[in-house]
PDB file of C-alpha atoms in Angstrom:
ATOM      1  CA  MET A  25      14.930  87.857 -63.327  1.00 84.00           C
ATOM      2  CA  ASN A  26      18.305  89.086 -64.540  1.00 92.00           C
ATOM      3  CA  ALA A  27      21.082  86.931 -65.977  1.00 93.00           C
ATOM      4  CA  ASP A  28      23.362  87.264 -62.950  1.00 93.00           C
ATOM      5  CA  ARG A  29      20.686  85.975 -60.572  1.00 95.00           C
ATOM      6  CA  ILE A  30      19.794  83.123 -62.918  1.00 94.00           C
ATOM      7  CA  SER A  31      23.452  82.101 -63.069  1.00 94.00           C
ATOM      8  CA  SER A  32      23.764  82.316 -59.280  1.00 96.00           C
ATOM      9  CA  LEU A  33      20.648  80.198 -58.753  1.00 96.00           C
ATOM     10  CA  ARG A  34      21.877  77.547 -61.174  1.00 96.00           C
ATOM     11  CA  LYS A  35      25.142  77.209 -59.249  1.00 96.00           C
ATOM     12  CA  GLU A  36      23.283  77.061 -55.931  1.00 96.00           C
ATOM     13  CA  TRP A  37      20.871  74.382 -57.153  1.00 97.00           C
ATOM     14  CA  GLU A  38      23.603  72.329 -58.805  1.00 96.00           C
ATOM     15  CA  ALA A  39      25.492  72.370 -55.511  1.00 96.00           C
ATOM     16  CA  GLU A  40      22.410  71.008 -53.700  1.00 96.00           C
ATOM     17  CA  GLU A  41      22.022  68.367 -56.382  1.00 94.00           C
ATOM     18  CA  LYS A  42      25.639  67.291 -56.009  1.00 93.00           C
ATOM     19  CA  ILE A  43      25.490  66.783 -52.231  1.00 91.00           C
ATOM     20  CA  ALA A  44      22.065  65.100 -52.175  1.00 88.00           C
ATOM     21  CA  HIS A  45      22.487  61.924 -50.156  1.00 78.00           C
ATOM     22  CA  ILE A  46      20.978  60.529 -46.999  1.00 67.00           C
ATOM     23  CA  HIS A  47      22.282  58.744 -43.907  1.00 62.00           C
ATOM     24  CA  GLY A  48      19.600  56.584 -42.368  1.00 58.00           C
ATOM     25  CA  TRP A  49      16.457  58.679 -42.884  1.00 64.00           C
ATOM     26  CA  ASP A  50      17.903  62.025 -41.904  1.00 72.00           C
ATOM     27  CA  PHE A  51      16.469  65.174 -43.496  1.00 81.00           C
ATOM     28  CA  SER A  52      18.316  67.565 -41.206  1.00 84.00           C
ATOM     29  CA  HIS A  53      20.089  69.120 -44.215  1.00 90.00           C
ATOM     30  CA  ILE A  54      16.856  70.897 -45.149  1.00 93.00           C
ATOM     31  CA  HIS A  55      15.546  71.408 -41.620  1.00 91.00           C
ATOM     32  CA  ASP A  56      13.816  74.816 -41.395  1.00 93.00           C
ATOM     33  CA  ARG A  57      13.825  75.025 -45.192  1.00 96.00           C
ATOM     34  CA  TYR A  58      10.705  72.940 -45.658  1.00 97.00           C
ATOM     35  CA  ASP A  59       7.721  71.692 -43.630  1.00 95.00           C
ATOM     36  CA  GLU A  60       5.617  68.553 -43.825  1.00 92.00           C
ATOM     37  CA  GLU A  61       3.642  66.243 -41.506  1.00 87.00           C
ATOM     38  CA  GLU A  62       3.104  69.104 -39.080  1.00 85.00           C
ATOM     39  CA  ASP A  63      -0.673  68.677 -38.864  1.00 90.00           C
ATOM     40  CA  LEU A  64      -1.589  65.040 -39.474  1.00 94.00           C
ATOM     41  CA  PRO A  65      -4.784  64.014 -37.638  1.00 95.00           C
ATOM     42  CA  TRP A  66      -2.826  61.339 -35.784  1.00 97.00           C
ATOM     43  CA  ASP A  67       0.595  61.016 -34.192  1.00 96.00           C
ATOM     44  CA  TYR A  68       2.237  57.756 -35.202  1.00 97.00           C
ATOM     45  CA  LYS A  69       4.349  57.409 -32.065  1.00 97.00           C
ATOM     46  CA  THR A  70       1.338  58.109 -29.848  1.00 97.00           C
ATOM     47  CA  GLU A  71      -0.649  55.480 -31.725  1.00 97.00           C
ATOM     48  CA  ILE A  72       2.036  52.876 -31.027  1.00 98.00           C
ATOM     49  CA  ASP A  73       2.377  53.933 -27.389  1.00 97.00           C
ATOM     50  CA  LYS A  74      -1.355  53.258 -26.891  1.00 97.00           C
ATOM     51  CA  TYR A  75      -0.699  49.535 -27.284  1.00 98.00           C
ATOM     52  CA  LEU A  76       2.990  48.882 -26.593  1.00 98.00           C
ATOM     53  CA  LEU A  77       3.915  47.453 -23.181  1.00 98.00           C
ATOM     54  CA  PRO A  78       7.499  46.795 -21.982  1.00 98.00           C
ATOM     55  CA  ASP A  79       7.182  42.993 -22.018  1.00 98.00           C
ATOM     56  CA  MET A  80       5.837  42.873 -25.587  1.00 98.00           C
ATOM     57  CA  LYS A  81       7.961  41.635 -28.491  1.00 98.00           C
ATOM     58  CA  LEU A  82       8.269  44.487 -30.988  1.00 98.00           C
ATOM     59  CA  MET A  83       9.545  44.355 -34.563  1.00 98.00           C
ATOM     60  CA  ASP A  84      10.182  47.281 -36.917  1.00 98.00           C
ATOM     61  CA  PHE A  85      10.314  46.261 -40.583  1.00 96.00           C
ATOM     62  CA  ASP A  86      12.212  48.661 -42.871  1.00 95.00           C
ATOM     63  CA  THR A  87      13.605  50.546 -39.892  1.00 95.00           C
ATOM     64  CA  GLY A  88      15.754  52.919 -41.962  1.00 91.00           C
ATOM     65  CA  GLY A  89      18.639  53.825 -39.683  1.00 91.00           C
ATOM     66  CA  GLY A  90      16.661  52.830 -36.581  1.00 95.00           C
ATOM     67  CA  GLU A  91      16.059  56.435 -35.569  1.00 93.00           C
ATOM     68  CA  PHE A  92      12.316  56.160 -35.024  1.00 94.00           C
ATOM     69  CA  LEU A  93      12.569  52.729 -33.423  1.00 97.00           C
ATOM     70  CA  LEU A  94      15.024  54.000 -30.822  1.00 97.00           C
ATOM     71  CA  SER A  95      12.753  56.966 -30.068  1.00 96.00           C
ATOM     72  CA  LEU A  96      10.150  54.514 -28.717  1.00 97.00           C
ATOM     73  CA  GLY A  97      12.439  53.582 -25.818  1.00 97.00           C
ATOM     74  CA  HIS A  98      11.321  49.945 -25.880  1.00 98.00           C
ATOM     75  CA  PRO A  99      13.482  47.429 -23.971  1.00 98.00           C
ATOM     76  CA  TYR A 100      16.213  46.350 -26.355  1.00 98.00           C
ATOM     77  CA  LYS A 101      15.914  42.678 -25.394  1.00 98.00           C
ATOM     78  CA  ASN A 102      12.311  42.726 -26.650  1.00 98.00           C
ATOM     79  CA  THR A 103      13.067  44.617 -29.857  1.00 98.00           C
ATOM     80  CA  ALA A 104      13.822  43.365 -33.364  1.00 98.00           C
ATOM     81  CA  ALA A 105      14.290  45.164 -36.677  1.00 98.00           C
ATOM     82  CA  THR A 106      15.041  44.650 -40.347  1.00 98.00           C
ATOM     83  CA  GLU A 107      16.352  46.877 -43.116  1.00 96.00           C
ATOM     84  CA  GLY A 108      17.203  46.231 -46.758  1.00 94.00           C
ATOM     85  CA  PHE A 109      18.902  49.372 -48.102  1.00 88.00           C
ATOM     86  CA  PRO A 110      22.637  48.495 -47.970  1.00 90.00           C
ATOM     87  CA  PRO A 111      23.962  51.773 -46.471  1.00 87.00           C
ATOM     88  CA  ASN A 112      21.261  51.635 -43.785  1.00 91.00           C
ATOM     89  CA  VAL A 113      21.988  47.959 -43.112  1.00 95.00           C
ATOM     90  CA  GLU A 114      25.542  48.888 -42.184  1.00 94.00           C
ATOM     91  CA  LEU A 115      24.309  51.766 -40.045  1.00 93.00           C
ATOM     92  CA  CYS A 116      21.924  49.445 -38.176  1.00 96.00           C
ATOM     93  CA  LYS A 117      24.700  46.934 -37.580  1.00 97.00           C
ATOM     94  CA  GLU A 118      26.731  49.713 -35.998  1.00 96.00           C
ATOM     95  CA  THR A 119      23.938  51.229 -33.894  1.00 96.00           C
ATOM     96  CA  LEU A 120      21.317  48.552 -33.143  1.00 98.00           C
ATOM     97  CA  LEU A 121      23.274  45.313 -32.718  1.00 97.00           C
ATOM     98  CA  PRO A 122      25.540  46.622 -29.917  1.00 97.00           C
ATOM     99  CA  LEU A 123      22.407  47.548 -27.951  1.00 98.00           C
ATOM    100  CA  GLY A 124      21.138  43.973 -28.047  1.00 98.00           C
ATOM    101  CA  ILE A 125      18.403  44.630 -30.622  1.00 98.00           C
ATOM    102  CA  ASP A 126      17.800  41.599 -32.821  1.00 98.00           C
ATOM    103  CA  PHE A 127      18.598  43.178 -36.172  1.00 98.00           C
ATOM    104  CA  LYS A 128      18.579  41.178 -39.411  1.00 98.00           C
ATOM    105  CA  PRO A 129      19.161  42.444 -42.953  1.00 97.00           C
ATOM    106  CA  CYS A 130      16.098  41.868 -45.142  1.00 97.00           C
ATOM    107  CA  ASP A 131      14.917  43.439 -48.384  1.00 94.00           C
ATOM    108  CA  ASN A 132      11.937  41.162 -49.034  1.00 96.00           C
ATOM    109  CA  GLU A 133       8.745  41.990 -47.150  1.00 96.00           C
ATOM    110  CA  SER A 134       7.338  38.578 -48.093  1.00 97.00           C
ATOM    111  CA  ASP A 135      10.223  36.562 -46.649  1.00 97.00           C
ATOM    112  CA  ILE A 136      11.244  37.981 -43.270  1.00 98.00           C
ATOM    113  CA  PRO A 137      13.817  35.882 -41.359  1.00 97.00           C
ATOM    114  CA  PHE A 138      11.918  35.380 -38.091  1.00 98.00           C
ATOM    115  CA  ALA A 139       9.784  32.485 -36.846  1.00 98.00           C
ATOM    116  CA  ASP A 140       6.005  32.230 -36.904  1.00 98.00           C
ATOM    117  CA  ASN A 141       4.127  33.947 -34.074  1.00 98.00           C
ATOM    118  CA  SER A 142       7.213  35.852 -32.903  1.00 98.00           C
ATOM    119  CA  PHE A 143       5.833  39.327 -32.193  1.00 98.00           C
ATOM    120  CA  ASP A 144       3.118  41.137 -30.281  1.00 98.00           C
ATOM    121  CA  ILE A 145       3.443  44.288 -32.380  1.00 98.00           C
ATOM    122  CA  MET A 146       4.955  44.970 -35.792  1.00 98.00           C
ATOM    123  CA  ILE A 147       5.465  48.525 -36.971  1.00 98.00           C
ATOM    124  CA  ASN A 148       6.315  49.950 -40.356  1.00 97.00           C
ATOM    125  CA  ARG A 149       6.678  53.623 -41.161  1.00 95.00           C
ATOM    126  CA  HIS A 150       6.913  54.523 -44.845  1.00 92.00           C
ATOM    127  CA  GLY A 151       8.349  51.117 -45.768  1.00 91.00           C
ATOM    128  CA  SER A 152       7.177  48.113 -47.744  1.00 91.00           C
ATOM    129  CA  PHE A 153       5.051  45.401 -46.176  1.00 94.00           C
ATOM    130  CA  ASP A 154       3.117  42.226 -46.941  1.00 97.00           C
ATOM    131  CA  PRO A 155       0.000  41.609 -44.824  1.00 98.00           C
ATOM    132  CA  VAL A 156       0.261  37.837 -45.355  1.00 98.00           C
ATOM    133  CA  GLU A 157       3.818  37.743 -44.000  1.00 98.00           C
ATOM    134  CA  ALA A 158       2.875  40.074 -41.145  1.00 98.00           C
ATOM    135  CA  HIS A 159       0.056  37.692 -40.219  1.00 98.00           C
ATOM    136  CA  ARG A 160       2.573  34.810 -40.064  1.00 98.00           C
ATOM    137  CA  LEU A 161       4.952  36.695 -37.797  1.00 98.00           C
ATOM    138  CA  LEU A 162       2.414  38.088 -35.343  1.00 98.00           C
ATOM    139  CA  LYS A 163       0.961  36.241 -32.386  1.00 98.00           C
ATOM    140  CA  THR A 164      -2.819  35.831 -32.293  1.00 98.00           C
ATOM    141  CA  GLY A 165      -4.215  39.205 -31.251  1.00 98.00           C
ATOM    142  CA  GLY A 166      -1.002  40.922 -32.314  1.00 98.00           C
ATOM    143  CA  LEU A 167      -1.053  44.303 -34.010  1.00 98.00           C
ATOM    144  CA  PHE A 168       0.417  45.660 -37.211  1.00 98.00           C
ATOM    145  CA  ILE A 169       0.674  49.466 -37.029  1.00 98.00           C
ATOM    146  CA  THR A 170       1.742  51.339 -40.120  1.00 98.00           C
ATOM    147  CA  GLN A 171       1.898  54.889 -41.409  1.00 97.00           C
ATOM    148  CA  GLN A 172       2.341  54.997 -45.149  1.00 97.00           C
ATOM    149  CA  VAL A 173       2.996  57.437 -47.955  1.00 96.00           C
ATOM    150  CA  GLY A 174      -0.018  57.256 -50.246  1.00 97.00           C
ATOM    151  CA  ALA A 175      -0.120  56.956 -54.013  1.00 96.00           C
ATOM    152  CA  ARG A 176      -0.964  60.629 -54.566  1.00 97.00           C
ATOM    153  CA  ASN A 177       1.918  61.966 -52.490  1.00 97.00           C
ATOM    154  CA  ASP A 178       3.661  65.087 -53.878  1.00 98.00           C
ATOM    155  CA  ARG A 179       1.858  64.735 -57.194  1.00 98.00           C
ATOM    156  CA  ASP A 180       1.372  68.482 -57.626  1.00 97.00           C
ATOM    157  CA  LEU A 181       5.106  69.043 -57.073  1.00 98.00           C
ATOM    158  CA  VAL A 182       5.953  66.295 -59.559  1.00 98.00           C
ATOM    159  CA  GLU A 183       3.687  67.959 -62.121  1.00 98.00           C
ATOM    160  CA  MET A 184       5.521  71.251 -61.615  1.00 98.00           C
ATOM    161  CA  VAL A 185       8.861  69.811 -62.732  1.00 98.00           C
ATOM    162  CA  LEU A 186       8.125  66.499 -64.501  1.00 98.00           C
ATOM    163  CA  PRO A 187       4.598  66.780 -65.930  1.00 97.00           C
ATOM    164  CA  GLY A 188       2.957  63.535 -66.997  1.00 96.00           C
ATOM    165  CA  THR A 189       5.079  61.308 -64.737  1.00 97.00           C
ATOM    166  CA  PRO A 190       3.005  58.270 -63.690  1.00 95.00           C
ATOM    167  CA  GLU A 191       2.378  57.425 -60.034  1.00 95.00           C
ATOM    168  CA  PRO A 192       5.128  55.033 -58.871  1.00 94.00           C
ATOM    169  CA  PHE A 193       2.912  53.050 -56.474  1.00 93.00           C
ATOM    170  CA  PRO A 194      -0.755  53.407 -57.525  1.00 95.00           C
ATOM    171  CA  GLU A 195      -1.811  50.542 -55.214  1.00 95.00           C
ATOM    172  CA  LEU A 196      -0.940  52.574 -52.102  1.00 95.00           C
ATOM    173  CA  GLU A 197      -4.502  53.688 -51.497  1.00 96.00           C
ATOM    174  CA  LEU A 198      -6.180  53.158 -48.133  1.00 97.00           C
ATOM    175  CA  SER A 199      -9.162  51.286 -49.600  1.00 97.00           C
ATOM    176  CA  ILE A 200      -6.910  48.831 -51.441  1.00 97.00           C
ATOM    177  CA  GLN A 201      -4.625  48.204 -48.477  1.00 97.00           C
ATOM    178  CA  LYS A 202      -7.485  47.730 -45.995  1.00 97.00           C
ATOM    179  CA  LYS A 203      -8.874  44.986 -48.217  1.00 98.00           C
ATOM    180  CA  LYS A 204      -5.465  43.273 -48.390  1.00 98.00           C
ATOM    181  CA  PHE A 205      -5.224  43.195 -44.591  1.00 98.00           C
ATOM    182  CA  GLU A 206      -8.731  41.830 -44.241  1.00 98.00           C
ATOM    183  CA  GLU A 207      -8.058  39.134 -46.834  1.00 98.00           C
ATOM    184  CA  ALA A 208      -4.884  38.159 -44.928  1.00 98.00           C
ATOM    185  CA  GLY A 209      -6.877  37.537 -41.734  1.00 98.00           C
ATOM    186  CA  PHE A 210      -6.750  40.867 -39.924  1.00 98.00           C
ATOM    187  CA  GLU A 211      -9.409  42.934 -38.237  1.00 98.00           C
ATOM    188  CA  ILE A 212      -9.037  46.645 -38.980  1.00 98.00           C
ATOM    189  CA  ILE A 213      -8.889  48.609 -35.716  1.00 98.00           C
ATOM    190  CA  ARG A 214      -8.204  52.009 -37.250  1.00 98.00           C
ATOM    191  CA  ALA A 215      -7.883  53.234 -40.819  1.00 98.00           C
ATOM    192  CA  GLU A 216      -7.480  56.891 -41.690  1.00 97.00           C
ATOM    193  CA  GLU A 217      -5.915  58.987 -44.431  1.00 97.00           C
ATOM    194  CA  ALA A 218      -4.968  62.615 -44.787  1.00 97.00           C
ATOM    195  CA  PHE A 219      -3.887  65.128 -47.407  1.00 97.00           C
ATOM    196  CA  ARG A 220      -1.804  67.952 -45.985  1.00 97.00           C
ATOM    197  CA  PRO A 221       0.510  70.683 -47.308  1.00 97.00           C
ATOM    198  CA  ILE A 222       4.233  70.369 -47.845  1.00 97.00           C
ATOM    199  CA  ARG A 223       6.050  73.691 -48.225  1.00 97.00           C
ATOM    200  CA  PHE A 224       9.511  74.554 -49.501  1.00 98.00           C
ATOM    201  CA  TYR A 225      10.983  77.933 -48.612  1.00 98.00           C
ATOM    202  CA  ASP A 226      13.830  77.776 -51.120  1.00 97.00           C
ATOM    203  CA  VAL A 227      14.246  75.914 -54.395  1.00 98.00           C
ATOM    204  CA  GLY A 228      17.592  74.457 -53.306  1.00 97.00           C
ATOM    205  CA  ALA A 229      15.811  72.506 -50.557  1.00 97.00           C
ATOM    206  CA  PHE A 230      13.363  71.179 -53.137  1.00 98.00           C
ATOM    207  CA  VAL A 231      16.229  70.134 -55.438  1.00 97.00           C
ATOM    208  CA  TRP A 232      17.856  68.165 -52.602  1.00 96.00           C
ATOM    209  CA  PHE A 233      14.482  66.594 -51.722  1.00 96.00           C
ATOM    210  CA  ALA A 234      13.657  65.616 -55.306  1.00 97.00           C
ATOM    211  CA  ARG A 235      17.029  63.936 -55.755  1.00 94.00           C
ATOM    212  CA  ILE A 236      16.554  61.963 -52.522  1.00 92.00           C
ATOM    213  CA  ILE A 237      12.965  60.907 -53.330  1.00 92.00           C
ATOM    214  CA  GLU A 238      14.031  59.619 -56.731  1.00 93.00           C
ATOM    215  CA  TRP A 239      11.113  57.162 -57.096  1.00 93.00           C
ATOM    216  CA  GLU A 240       8.674  60.095 -57.090  1.00 96.00           C
ATOM    217  CA  PHE A 241      10.882  62.349 -59.243  1.00 97.00           C
ATOM    218  CA  PRO A 242      12.496  59.926 -61.745  1.00 96.00           C
ATOM    219  CA  ASP A 243      15.223  61.411 -63.918  1.00 91.00           C
ATOM    220  CA  PHE A 244      14.970  64.750 -62.121  1.00 97.00           C
ATOM    221  CA  SER A 245      17.967  67.009 -62.578  1.00 97.00           C
ATOM    222  CA  VAL A 246      18.654  70.722 -62.390  1.00 97.00           C
ATOM    223  CA  GLU A 247      19.688  70.717 -66.032  1.00 97.00           C
ATOM    224  CA  LYS A 248      16.549  68.925 -67.242  1.00 97.00           C
ATOM    225  CA  CYS A 249      14.116  70.916 -65.088  1.00 98.00           C
ATOM    226  CA  PHE A 250      15.893  74.278 -64.911  1.00 98.00           C
ATOM    227  CA  ASP A 251      13.192  76.374 -66.586  1.00 97.00           C
ATOM    228  CA  LYS A 252      10.526  74.848 -64.368  1.00 98.00           C
ATOM    229  CA  LEU A 253      12.669  75.449 -61.285  1.00 98.00           C
ATOM    230  CA  LEU A 254      12.884  79.110 -62.281  1.00 97.00           C
ATOM    231  CA  LYS A 255       9.072  79.220 -62.328  1.00 97.00           C
ATOM    232  CA  MET A 256       9.102  77.660 -58.874  1.00 98.00           C
ATOM    233  CA  GLN A 257      11.509  80.393 -57.778  1.00 98.00           C
ATOM    234  CA  ASP A 258       9.087  83.027 -59.065  1.00 97.00           C
ATOM    235  CA  ILE A 259       6.373  81.536 -56.855  1.00 98.00           C
ATOM    236  CA  ILE A 260       8.664  81.646 -53.805  1.00 98.00           C
ATOM    237  CA  ASP A 261       9.642  85.229 -54.583  1.00 97.00           C
ATOM    238  CA  LYS A 262       5.968  86.205 -54.571  1.00 97.00           C
ATOM    239  CA  GLU A 263       4.499  83.907 -51.895  1.00 97.00           C
ATOM    240  CA  GLY A 264       7.463  83.056 -49.662  1.00 98.00           C
ATOM    241  CA  PHE A 265       7.101  79.333 -50.357  1.00 98.00           C
ATOM    242  CA  VAL A 266       6.009  76.793 -52.936  1.00 98.00           C
ATOM    243  CA  GLU A 267       3.401  74.310 -51.761  1.00 98.00           C
ATOM    244  CA  GLY A 268       2.462  70.753 -52.654  1.00 98.00           C
ATOM    245  CA  THR A 269       0.340  68.062 -51.036  1.00 98.00           C
ATOM    246  CA  ILE A 270       1.372  64.981 -49.091  1.00 97.00           C
ATOM    247  CA  HIS A 271      -0.782  61.841 -48.926  1.00 97.00           C
ATOM    248  CA  ARG A 272      -0.563  59.738 -45.768  1.00 97.00           C
ATOM    249  CA  TYR A 273      -2.600  56.899 -44.335  1.00 98.00           C
ATOM    250  CA  LEU A 274      -2.619  55.010 -41.049  1.00 98.00           C
ATOM    251  CA  ILE A 275      -3.683  51.407 -40.491  1.00 98.00           C
ATOM    252  CA  VAL A 276      -3.894  49.541 -37.191  1.00 98.00           C
ATOM    253  CA  ALA A 277      -4.751  45.895 -37.873  1.00 98.00           C
ATOM    254  CA  LYS A 278      -5.230  43.039 -35.413  1.00 98.00           C
ATOM    255  CA  LYS A 279      -4.438  39.404 -36.200  1.00 98.00           C
ATOM    256  CA  LYS A 280      -7.529  37.286 -35.666  1.00 96.00           C
TER     257      LYS A 280
END
């Protein structure tokens, strides 16, 4: 790789690094530049739709910007949500409250500001949760439906740029979480995990991604990882993409 191309790539990647931010949970900036979750053995929305009826009380904990929640089309009067990340809290106030959704800021999964036995279904996609608190909030027979990012998510990509970085959440294994739900008084209806590819078609998209997912890629920067990013570029030049592995799991748990 000649010096001019190396210089051009550095500028391109530094530009991606500079603009890396997120509004809600919106990855549209790298749409068509990477792929993930295209072939999970379940569809999270479909799983929720199997159980959700219009008259049920639904709550989404860690709703992000409310994008997924709104995609369910559930009656607003029967919908509640929480979010703890300050920029997303403001976004939810602007988008969810005017619709009549009962939105409350909350950044503590063990102290959620709703009454006991309030909900028929609680959902949580890629957020934090506490099975004991979920058990308190759900009605008897109520369901907690969650899709989670597992402990081994993106580990091969992390090793490419930050070798030796420890797993940020080693307890996020299906076997561990199933046991926590059972100990909290739930019956497990469905529990499944999957490892699937994630592909980046240009290194700039990966740079943006790594800066956004800072808990997986701590202290990542173009300057610190530049030589390793060049190796990643070599892979893309030869293969058309660089590939890692995502770790996902699904739990559907019923309050006894």
